[in-house]
PDB file of C-alpha atoms in Angstrom:
ATOM      1  CA  MET A   1      10.141 -76.026 -64.138  1.00  0.00           C
ATOM      2  CA  ASP A   2      12.835 -73.576 -63.123  1.00  0.00           C
ATOM      3  CA  VAL A   3      15.524 -74.686 -60.667  1.00  0.00           C
ATOM      4  CA  ARG A   4      17.809 -71.608 -60.356  1.00  0.00           C
ATOM      5  CA  GLY A   5      19.920 -73.420 -57.797  1.00  0.00           C
ATOM      6  CA  ARG A   6      17.065 -73.378 -55.315  1.00  0.00           C
ATOM      7  CA  ARG A   7      13.924 -75.335 -54.699  1.00  0.00           C
ATOM      8  CA  PRO A   8      12.261 -76.017 -58.064  1.00  0.00           C
ATOM      9  CA  THR A   9       9.317 -73.853 -59.050  1.00  0.00           C
ATOM     10  CA  SER A  10       6.927 -73.744 -61.974  1.00  0.00           C
ATOM     11  CA  SER A  11       7.288 -70.608 -64.041  1.00  0.00           C
ATOM     12  CA  GLY A  12       4.073 -71.056 -65.958  1.00  0.00           C
ATOM     13  CA  ALA A  13       1.108 -73.369 -66.233  1.00  0.00           C
ATOM     14  CA  THR A  14      -1.997 -73.667 -68.358  1.00  0.00           C
ATOM     15  CA  ASP A  15      -4.255 -74.787 -65.503  1.00  0.00           C
ATOM     16  CA  GLU A  16      -4.451 -75.863 -61.881  1.00  0.00           C
ATOM     17  CA  ARG A  17      -3.928 -79.529 -62.713  1.00  0.00           C
ATOM     18  CA  VAL A  18      -0.511 -78.734 -64.185  1.00  0.00           C
ATOM     19  CA  LEU A  19       0.455 -76.785 -61.082  1.00  0.00           C
ATOM     20  CA  GLU A  20      -0.721 -79.658 -58.887  1.00  0.00           C
ATOM     21  CA  ALA A  21       1.235 -82.248 -60.891  1.00  0.00           C
ATOM     22  CA  ASP A  22       4.344 -80.072 -60.594  1.00  0.00           C
ATOM     23  CA  ARG A  23       3.799 -79.422 -56.889  1.00  0.00           C
ATOM     24  CA  LEU A  24       3.545 -83.162 -56.311  1.00  0.00           C
ATOM     25  CA  GLN A  25       6.913 -83.700 -58.013  1.00  0.00           C
ATOM     26  CA  TYR A  26       8.571 -81.049 -55.885  1.00  0.00           C
ATOM     27  CA  GLU A  27       6.958 -82.400 -52.717  1.00  0.00           C
ATOM     28  CA  ILE A  28       7.834 -86.046 -53.457  1.00  0.00           C
ATOM     29  CA  GLY A  29      11.232 -85.172 -54.909  1.00  0.00           C
ATOM     30  CA  LYS A  30      10.774 -87.440 -57.904  1.00  0.00           C
ATOM     31  CA  GLY A  31       9.067 -87.258 -61.266  1.00  0.00           C
ATOM     32  CA  PRO A  32       9.641 -86.747 -64.969  1.00  0.00           C
ATOM     33  CA  CYS A  33      10.495 -83.022 -64.822  1.00  0.00           C
ATOM     34  CA  LEU A  34      12.994 -83.425 -61.995  1.00  0.00           C
ATOM     35  CA  SER A  35      14.575 -86.422 -63.714  1.00  0.00           C
ATOM     36  CA  SER A  36      14.638 -84.650 -67.059  1.00  0.00           C
ATOM     37  CA  CYS A  37      16.532 -81.752 -65.547  1.00  0.00           C
ATOM     38  CA  ALA A  38      18.853 -83.889 -63.405  1.00  0.00           C
ATOM     39  CA  GLU A  39      19.695 -86.363 -66.157  1.00  0.00           C
ATOM     40  CA  ASP A  40      19.647 -83.794 -68.985  1.00  0.00           C
ATOM     41  CA  ARG A  41      17.424 -85.999 -71.138  1.00  0.00           C
ATOM     42  CA  THR A  42      13.827 -86.153 -72.250  1.00  0.00           C
ATOM     43  CA  GLN A  43      11.412 -88.248 -70.203  1.00  0.00           C
ATOM     44  CA  GLU A  44       8.194 -89.715 -71.593  1.00  0.00           C
ATOM     45  CA  ILE A  45       5.301 -91.265 -69.716  1.00  0.00           C
ATOM     46  CA  SER A  46       2.809 -92.997 -71.965  1.00  0.00           C
ATOM     47  CA  ASP A  47       0.437 -93.897 -69.145  1.00  0.00           C
ATOM     48  CA  THR A  48       0.675 -92.928 -65.472  1.00  0.00           C
ATOM     49  CA  ALA A  49      -1.381 -96.031 -64.639  1.00  0.00           C
ATOM     50  CA  THR A  50       1.423 -98.333 -65.850  1.00  0.00           C
ATOM     51  CA  GLU A  51       4.574 -96.202 -65.415  1.00  0.00           C
ATOM     52  CA  THR A  52       7.023 -97.678 -62.870  1.00  0.00           C
ATOM     53  CA  ARG A  53       9.902 -95.136 -62.688  1.00  0.00           C
ATOM     54  CA  TRP A  54       8.263 -92.722 -60.231  1.00  0.00           C
ATOM     55  CA  PRO A  55       5.539 -94.753 -58.505  1.00  0.00           C
ATOM     56  CA  LEU A  56       4.602 -92.181 -55.847  1.00  0.00           C
ATOM     57  CA  TRP A  57       4.357 -89.371 -58.360  1.00  0.00           C
ATOM     58  CA  THR A  58       2.583 -91.345 -61.100  1.00  0.00           C
ATOM     59  CA  GLN A  59      -0.041 -92.589 -58.650  1.00  0.00           C
ATOM     60  CA  ALA A  60      -0.635 -89.055 -57.323  1.00  0.00           C
ATOM     61  CA  ALA A  61      -0.595 -87.537 -60.822  1.00  0.00           C
ATOM     62  CA  ALA A  62      -3.072 -90.135 -62.086  1.00  0.00           C
ATOM     63  CA  ALA A  63      -5.383 -89.172 -59.226  1.00  0.00           C
ATOM     64  CA  THR A  64      -5.386 -85.572 -60.553  1.00  0.00           C
ATOM     65  CA  GLY A  65      -6.296 -86.773 -64.051  1.00  0.00           C
ATOM     66  CA  VAL A  66      -2.812 -86.673 -65.602  1.00  0.00           C
ATOM     67  CA  ARG A  67      -2.418 -89.796 -67.740  1.00  0.00           C
ATOM     68  CA  SER A  68       0.615 -89.015 -69.924  1.00  0.00           C
ATOM     69  CA  ALA A  69       3.520 -86.596 -69.889  1.00  0.00           C
ATOM     70  CA  LEU A  70       6.535 -85.393 -71.806  1.00  0.00           C
ATOM     71  CA  SER A  71       9.361 -83.488 -70.156  1.00  0.00           C
ATOM     72  CA  THR A  72      12.558 -82.245 -71.733  1.00  0.00           C
ATOM     73  CA  PRO A  73      15.435 -80.346 -70.120  1.00  0.00           C
ATOM     74  CA  LEU A  74      15.950 -76.636 -70.611  1.00  0.00           C
ATOM     75  CA  THR A  75      19.688 -76.506 -71.128  1.00  0.00           C
ATOM     76  CA  ALA A  76      21.693 -73.357 -71.797  1.00  0.00           C
ATOM     77  CA  GLY A  77      25.457 -73.253 -71.916  1.00  0.00           C
ATOM     78  CA  GLY A  78      25.594 -76.942 -71.045  1.00  0.00           C
ATOM     79  CA  THR A  79      23.762 -76.396 -67.756  1.00  0.00           C
ATOM     80  CA  PRO A  80      20.215 -77.629 -67.186  1.00  0.00           C
ATOM     81  CA  THR A  81      18.170 -74.762 -65.766  1.00  0.00           C
ATOM     82  CA  GLY A  82      14.768 -76.386 -65.737  1.00  0.00           C
ATOM     83  CA  ALA A  83      12.407 -78.499 -67.774  1.00  0.00           C
ATOM     84  CA  LEU A  84       9.674 -77.913 -70.315  1.00  0.00           C
ATOM     85  CA  LYS A  85       6.787 -80.319 -69.976  1.00  0.00           C
ATOM     86  CA  VAL A  86       3.325 -81.122 -71.199  1.00  0.00           C
ATOM     87  CA  TYR A  87       0.678 -83.257 -69.546  1.00  0.00           C
ATOM     88  CA  ALA A  88      -2.405 -84.905 -71.030  1.00  0.00           C
ATOM     89  CA  ASP A  89      -5.545 -86.384 -69.568  1.00  0.00           C
ATOM     90  CA  SER A  90      -5.419 -89.446 -71.811  1.00  0.00           C
ATOM     91  CA  ALA A  91      -2.927 -92.274 -72.081  1.00  0.00           C
ATOM     92  CA  GLU A  92      -0.660 -92.470 -75.142  1.00  0.00           C
ATOM     93  CA  ALA A  93      -1.521 -88.839 -75.912  1.00  0.00           C
ATOM     94  CA  PHE A  94       1.806 -87.803 -77.423  1.00  0.00           C
ATOM     95  CA  SER A  95       3.282 -88.790 -80.775  1.00  0.00           C
ATOM     96  CA  VAL A  96       6.909 -88.904 -81.865  1.00  0.00           C
ATOM     97  CA  ARG A  97       6.203 -85.597 -83.630  1.00  0.00           C
ATOM     98  CA  ASP A  98       4.996 -84.071 -80.336  1.00  0.00           C
ATOM     99  CA  LEU A  99       8.172 -85.245 -78.649  1.00  0.00           C
ATOM    100  CA  ARG A 100      10.389 -83.736 -81.380  1.00  0.00           C
ATOM    101  CA  LEU A 101       8.442 -80.462 -81.238  1.00  0.00           C
ATOM    102  CA  LEU A 102       8.866 -80.202 -77.463  1.00  0.00           C
ATOM    103  CA  VAL A 103      12.596 -80.866 -77.757  1.00  0.00           C
ATOM    104  CA  MET A 104      12.853 -78.290 -80.554  1.00  0.00           C
ATOM    105  CA  LEU A 105      11.046 -75.659 -78.456  1.00  0.00           C
ATOM    106  CA  ALA A 106      13.248 -76.331 -75.433  1.00  0.00           C
ATOM    107  CA  ARG A 107      16.382 -74.588 -76.773  1.00  0.00           C
ATOM    108  CA  PRO A 108      14.833 -71.142 -77.349  1.00  0.00           C
ATOM    109  CA  ALA A 109      12.854 -71.540 -74.114  1.00  0.00           C
ATOM    110  CA  ALA A 110      16.094 -72.300 -72.237  1.00  0.00           C
ATOM    111  CA  LEU A 111      17.780 -69.231 -73.727  1.00  0.00           C
ATOM    112  CA  MET A 112      14.804 -67.076 -72.759  1.00  0.00           C
ATOM    113  CA  LEU A 113      14.736 -68.515 -69.236  1.00  0.00           C
ATOM    114  CA  THR A 114      18.465 -67.944 -68.806  1.00  0.00           C
ATOM    115  CA  THR A 115      18.135 -64.357 -70.042  1.00  0.00           C
ATOM    116  CA  VAL A 116      15.245 -63.665 -67.665  1.00  0.00           C
ATOM    117  CA  GLN A 117      17.150 -65.248 -64.773  1.00  0.00           C
ATOM    118  CA  ALA A 118      20.217 -63.108 -65.510  1.00  0.00           C
ATOM    119  CA  ARG A 119      18.076 -59.962 -65.707  1.00  0.00           C
ATOM    120  CA  ASP A 120      16.290 -60.839 -62.464  1.00  0.00           C
ATOM    121  CA  ALA A 121      19.584 -61.537 -60.705  1.00  0.00           C
ATOM    122  CA  ALA A 122      20.985 -58.189 -61.890  1.00  0.00           C
ATOM    123  CA  GLU A 123      17.843 -56.376 -60.702  1.00  0.00           C
ATOM    124  CA  ARG A 124      17.999 -58.086 -57.297  1.00  0.00           C
ATOM    125  CA  ALA A 125      21.693 -57.232 -56.964  1.00  0.00           C
ATOM    126  CA  SER A 126      20.996 -53.617 -57.902  1.00  0.00           C
ATOM    127  CA  GLU A 127      18.147 -53.382 -55.376  1.00  0.00           C
ATOM    128  CA  MET A 128      20.316 -54.913 -52.666  1.00  0.00           C
ATOM    129  CA  MET A 129      23.121 -52.477 -53.465  1.00  0.00           C
ATOM    130  CA  ALA A 130      20.748 -49.512 -53.335  1.00  0.00           C
ATOM    131  CA  ARG A 131      19.408 -50.675 -49.955  1.00  0.00           C
ATOM    132  CA  ALA A 132      22.951 -51.190 -48.661  1.00  0.00           C
ATOM    133  CA  VAL A 133      23.978 -47.685 -49.739  1.00  0.00           C
ATOM    134  CA  ALA A 134      20.841 -46.190 -48.157  1.00  0.00           C
ATOM    135  CA  ASP A 135      21.521 -48.126 -44.940  1.00  0.00           C
ATOM    136  CA  ARG A 136      25.135 -46.960 -44.936  1.00  0.00           C
ATOM    137  CA  ASP A 137      24.028 -43.356 -45.419  1.00  0.00           C
ATOM    138  CA  ARG A 138      21.504 -43.666 -42.568  1.00  0.00           C
ATOM    139  CA  ILE A 139      24.133 -45.155 -40.261  1.00  0.00           C
ATOM    140  CA  SER A 140      26.614 -42.412 -41.200  1.00  0.00           C
ATOM    141  CA  MET A 141      24.021 -39.725 -40.538  1.00  0.00           C
ATOM    142  CA  ALA A 142      23.086 -41.277 -37.187  1.00  0.00           C
ATOM    143  CA  THR A 143      26.776 -41.502 -36.281  1.00  0.00           C
ATOM    144  CA  GLY A 144      27.126 -37.783 -36.979  1.00  0.00           C
ATOM    145  CA  ILE A 145      24.092 -36.997 -34.835  1.00  0.00           C
ATOM    146  CA  VAL A 146      25.470 -39.059 -31.928  1.00  0.00           C
ATOM    147  CA  MET A 147      28.888 -37.402 -32.356  1.00  0.00           C
ATOM    148  CA  GLU A 148      27.330 -33.963 -32.091  1.00  0.00           C
ATOM    149  CA  ARG A 149      24.834 -34.797 -29.377  1.00  0.00           C
ATOM    150  CA  ASP A 150      27.209 -36.731 -27.090  1.00  0.00           C
ATOM    151  CA  LEU A 151      30.483 -35.035 -28.062  1.00  0.00           C
ATOM    152  CA  LEU A 152      32.038 -38.310 -29.271  1.00  0.00           C
ATOM    153  CA  GLY A 153      34.474 -39.144 -32.017  1.00  0.00           C
ATOM    154  CA  PRO A 154      33.272 -41.090 -35.080  1.00  0.00           C
ATOM    155  CA  ASP A 155      34.461 -44.495 -33.838  1.00  0.00           C
ATOM    156  CA  GLU A 156      32.937 -44.070 -30.378  1.00  0.00           C
ATOM    157  CA  ALA A 157      29.635 -42.838 -31.842  1.00  0.00           C
ATOM    158  CA  LEU A 158      29.431 -45.793 -34.212  1.00  0.00           C
ATOM    159  CA  LEU A 159      30.313 -48.198 -31.401  1.00  0.00           C
ATOM    160  CA  ARG A 160      27.503 -46.734 -29.298  1.00  0.00           C
ATOM    161  CA  ILE A 161      24.983 -47.267 -32.115  1.00  0.00           C
ATOM    162  CA  MET A 162      26.256 -50.812 -32.664  1.00  0.00           C
ATOM    163  CA  SER A 163      26.027 -51.574 -28.940  1.00  0.00           C
ATOM    164  CA  LEU A 164      22.464 -50.301 -28.838  1.00  0.00           C
ATOM    165  CA  SER A 165      21.623 -52.443 -31.855  1.00  0.00           C
ATOM    166  CA  ARG A 166      22.969 -55.566 -30.134  1.00  0.00           C
ATOM    167  CA  LEU A 167      21.373 -54.681 -26.800  1.00  0.00           C
ATOM    168  CA  GLU A 168      17.924 -54.202 -28.353  1.00  0.00           C
ATOM    169  CA  HIS A 169      18.319 -57.073 -30.846  1.00  0.00           C
ATOM    170  CA  ARG A 170      17.488 -54.725 -33.692  1.00  0.00           C
ATOM    171  CA  ALA A 171      19.094 -54.104 -37.027  1.00  0.00           C
ATOM    172  CA  LEU A 172      21.683 -51.340 -37.065  1.00  0.00           C
ATOM    173  CA  ARG A 173      19.744 -49.515 -39.790  1.00  0.00           C
ATOM    174  CA  GLU A 174      16.621 -49.461 -37.580  1.00  0.00           C
ATOM    175  CA  VAL A 175      18.488 -47.945 -34.638  1.00  0.00           C
ATOM    176  CA  ALA A 176      20.061 -45.414 -37.006  1.00  0.00           C
ATOM    177  CA  GLN A 177      16.630 -44.501 -38.372  1.00  0.00           C
ATOM    178  CA  ASP A 178      15.325 -43.905 -34.831  1.00  0.00           C
ATOM    179  CA  ILE A 179      18.266 -41.620 -34.067  1.00  0.00           C
ATOM    180  CA  ILE A 180      17.666 -39.664 -37.293  1.00  0.00           C
ATOM    181  CA  ALA A 181      13.966 -39.394 -36.450  1.00  0.00           C
ATOM    182  CA  GLY A 182      14.884 -37.828 -33.097  1.00  0.00           C
ATOM    183  CA  GLN A 183      13.459 -40.629 -31.000  1.00  0.00           C
ATOM    184  CA  PRO A 184      14.954 -40.905 -27.512  1.00  0.00           C
ATOM    185  CA  VAL A 185      17.871 -43.302 -27.555  1.00  0.00           C
ATOM    186  CA  PRO A 186      19.770 -44.288 -24.383  1.00  0.00           C
TER     187      PRO A 186
END
């Protein structure tokens, strides 16, 4: 589970049943992964048929064939960023050793998740910046075209493009692109 400050999502799954069990948690808003992340502690379900902490989720998960679960928080820099979990189709499937192993794997997994999130955020910011610069360049070029075509100063030309954008309920960059393309503009 990966929260990233938004709606939780599953970053990986071994099969459809895992995805369904996760989806149910996100839909219901309760379950071992969500609690593990929120409470920053490991959650164990020995048997979904007898578990009482998340009755809606355990009933739905049992219907998919999930009978036991372990979930531990992915914490990096003191901040939970998700949860690492395993499900089994039999009750009492996990040993104390399994629990310790999951907890031990959580730290490097949290560091990897945090690194990937930081890289993704930087890539998204870079893409947004590139689009913003391209939009600015288009708007500047369109402003120059309107200045030349209508014998206006830079402020008046930009105001005309902005007015057209509002009038047509279109993005400024789209109106600018039409002007650059030579399409008739009122």
